[in-house]
PDB file of C-alpha atoms in Angstrom:
ATOM      1  CA  MET A   1     -13.398 -14.465  43.792  1.00 48.00           C
ATOM      2  CA  THR A   2     -10.266 -13.103  41.917  1.00 59.00           C
ATOM      3  CA  LYS A   3     -10.684 -11.568  38.136  1.00 65.00           C
ATOM      4  CA  ASN A   4     -10.783 -14.551  35.741  1.00 63.00           C
ATOM      5  CA  SER A   5     -10.356 -17.017  38.595  1.00 69.00           C
ATOM      6  CA  HIS A   6     -12.577 -19.365  36.096  1.00 79.00           C
ATOM      7  CA  ARG A   7      -9.684 -19.481  33.454  1.00 79.00           C
ATOM      8  CA  ILE A   8      -6.891 -22.179  32.765  1.00 82.00           C
ATOM      9  CA  ASN A   9      -3.661 -20.823  33.424  1.00 82.00           C
ATOM     10  CA  LEU A  10      -1.551 -22.954  30.809  1.00 86.00           C
ATOM     11  CA  LEU A  11       1.246 -20.398  31.006  1.00 86.00           C
ATOM     12  CA  THR A  12       3.616 -18.664  33.644  1.00 90.00           C
ATOM     13  CA  PRO A  13       3.596 -14.978  33.385  1.00 89.00           C
ATOM     14  CA  GLN A  14       7.206 -15.670  32.106  1.00 90.00           C
ATOM     15  CA  GLU A  15       6.523 -17.529  29.372  1.00 86.00           C
ATOM     16  CA  ILE A  16       3.876 -15.295  28.373  1.00 83.00           C
ATOM     17  CA  ASN A  17       6.489 -12.669  28.801  1.00 80.00           C
ATOM     18  CA  ASP A  18       8.941 -14.467  26.618  1.00 76.00           C
ATOM     19  CA  LEU A  19       6.288 -15.683  24.314  1.00 75.00           C
ATOM     20  CA  TYR A  20       5.079 -11.764  23.400  1.00 74.00           C
ATOM     21  CA  THR A  21       7.934  -9.609  24.369  1.00 74.00           C
ATOM     22  CA  ILE A  22      10.138  -7.971  20.652  1.00 70.00           C
ATOM     23  CA  HIS A  23      12.865 -10.266  20.531  1.00 72.00           C
ATOM     24  CA  LYS A  24      16.168  -8.297  20.646  1.00 78.00           C
ATOM     25  CA  PHE A  25      18.175  -9.947  18.046  1.00 82.00           C
ATOM     26  CA  THR A  26      21.632 -10.593  17.504  1.00 87.00           C
ATOM     27  CA  LYS A  27      23.850 -10.432  14.530  1.00 89.00           C
ATOM     28  CA  LEU A  28      24.042 -14.305  14.518  1.00 92.00           C
ATOM     29  CA  ASP A  29      20.289 -14.152  14.943  1.00 89.00           C
ATOM     30  CA  ARG A  30      19.720 -11.583  12.202  1.00 86.00           C
ATOM     31  CA  GLU A  31      21.925 -13.739   9.993  1.00 89.00           C
ATOM     32  CA  VAL A  32      19.440 -16.866  10.692  1.00 90.00           C
ATOM     33  CA  PHE A  33      16.481 -15.778  11.006  1.00 89.00           C
ATOM     34  CA  PHE A  34      16.161 -12.860   7.654  1.00 87.00           C
ATOM     35  CA  ASP A  35      18.493 -14.642   5.520  1.00 90.00           C
ATOM     36  CA  LEU A  36      15.937 -15.305   2.456  1.00 91.00           C
ATOM     37  CA  ASP A  37      16.461 -18.528   0.052  1.00 91.00           C
ATOM     38  CA  GLU A  38      15.669 -18.287  -3.240  1.00 93.00           C
ATOM     39  CA  SER A  39      11.711 -19.371  -2.886  1.00 91.00           C
ATOM     40  CA  GLU A  40      11.176 -17.061  -0.073  1.00 90.00           C
ATOM     41  CA  ARG A  41      13.612 -14.304  -2.238  1.00 90.00           C
ATOM     42  CA  LYS A  42      11.422 -14.976  -5.318  1.00 89.00           C
ATOM     43  CA  PHE A  43       7.924 -14.609  -3.197  1.00 86.00           C
ATOM     44  CA  VAL A  44       8.960 -11.129  -1.631  1.00 86.00           C
ATOM     45  CA  ASN A  45      10.576 -10.174  -5.440  1.00 86.00           C
ATOM     46  CA  THR A  46       6.962 -11.281  -6.948  1.00 86.00           C
ATOM     47  CA  LYS A  47       4.554  -9.883  -4.139  1.00 79.00           C
ATOM     48  CA  ALA A  48       6.028  -6.544  -2.892  1.00 74.00           C
ATOM     49  CA  SER A  49       7.102  -3.933  -5.737  1.00 77.00           C
ATOM     50  CA  ILE A  50       7.231  -1.131  -2.892  1.00 78.00           C
ATOM     51  CA  ASN A  51      10.535  -1.503  -0.740  1.00 77.00           C
ATOM     52  CA  LYS A  52       8.156  -0.635   2.198  1.00 73.00           C
ATOM     53  CA  THR A  53       6.177  -3.861   1.806  1.00 77.00           C
ATOM     54  CA  ARG A  54       9.081  -6.133   0.887  1.00 81.00           C
ATOM     55  CA  ALA A  55      10.665  -4.507   4.272  1.00 80.00           C
ATOM     56  CA  THR A  56       7.242  -5.670   6.018  1.00 78.00           C
ATOM     57  CA  LEU A  57       6.942  -9.107   4.373  1.00 83.00           C
ATOM     58  CA  VAL A  58      11.153  -9.614   5.169  1.00 85.00           C
ATOM     59  CA  PHE A  59      10.543  -8.559   8.707  1.00 81.00           C
ATOM     60  CA  GLN A  60       7.563 -10.266   9.185  1.00 83.00           C
ATOM     61  CA  LEU A  61       8.931 -13.570   7.758  1.00 87.00           C
ATOM     62  CA  GLY A  62      12.092 -13.331  10.137  1.00 86.00           C
ATOM     63  CA  TYR A  63       9.799 -12.710  12.920  1.00 82.00           C
ATOM     64  CA  PHE A  64       7.652 -15.598  12.129  1.00 85.00           C
ATOM     65  CA  LYS A  65      11.189 -17.932  11.888  1.00 87.00           C
ATOM     66  CA  ALA A  66      11.907 -16.334  15.074  1.00 84.00           C
ATOM     67  CA  SER A  67       9.446 -16.881  17.196  1.00 80.00           C
ATOM     68  CA  GLY A  68       6.265 -18.223  15.301  1.00 80.00           C
ATOM     69  CA  LEU A  69       4.146 -15.529  15.567  1.00 77.00           C
ATOM     70  CA  PHE A  70       3.361 -12.731  13.121  1.00 75.00           C
ATOM     71  CA  PHE A  71       2.596  -9.179  13.906  1.00 69.00           C
ATOM     72  CA  ASN A  72      -1.034  -7.785  14.215  1.00 64.00           C
ATOM     73  CA  ASP A  73      -2.347  -4.557  14.016  1.00 57.00           C
ATOM     74  CA  VAL A  74       1.183  -2.829  14.473  1.00 56.00           C
ATOM     75  CA  ARG A  75       2.138   0.096  11.677  1.00 57.00           C
ATOM     76  CA  PHE A  76       5.142   0.274   9.210  1.00 57.00           C
ATOM     77  CA  GLU A  77       6.341   2.976  11.037  1.00 61.00           C
ATOM     78  CA  LEU A  78       6.617   0.962  14.365  1.00 68.00           C
ATOM     79  CA  TRP A  79       8.058  -1.820  12.610  1.00 64.00           C
ATOM     80  CA  LEU A  80      10.454   0.284  10.780  1.00 64.00           C
ATOM     81  CA  ASN A  81      11.638   1.596  14.182  1.00 67.00           C
ATOM     82  CA  LEU A  82      11.975  -2.430  15.185  1.00 68.00           C
ATOM     83  CA  ILE A  83      13.888  -3.050  12.270  1.00 66.00           C
ATOM     84  CA  ILE A  84      16.356  -0.209  13.000  1.00 63.00           C
ATOM     85  CA  SER A  85      16.547  -0.588  16.710  1.00 67.00           C
ATOM     86  CA  CYS A  86      17.157  -4.574  16.021  1.00 64.00           C
ATOM     87  CA  LEU A  87      20.052  -3.729  13.050  1.00 58.00           C
ATOM     88  CA  ILE A  88      21.778  -1.061  16.164  1.00 50.00           C
TER      89      ILE A  88
END
């Protein structure tokens, strides 16, 4: 009996990889997913008075729009590096 053979496999390994691998955003992706509409901009500006927090909210929102997932248990320094690498 293999490890976890009692589990149902709903996704293929490729689907799991596609779902959880950090997406490399193209210029068009960034324009689509990280552009805030008026209500999103108002929310970010009223909930976050610190630029670092604003960047975190915008990144989470954009990543959620793109993938349907939120990051969790990831430090902001890593997020900032990801944002910078996505912009290059």
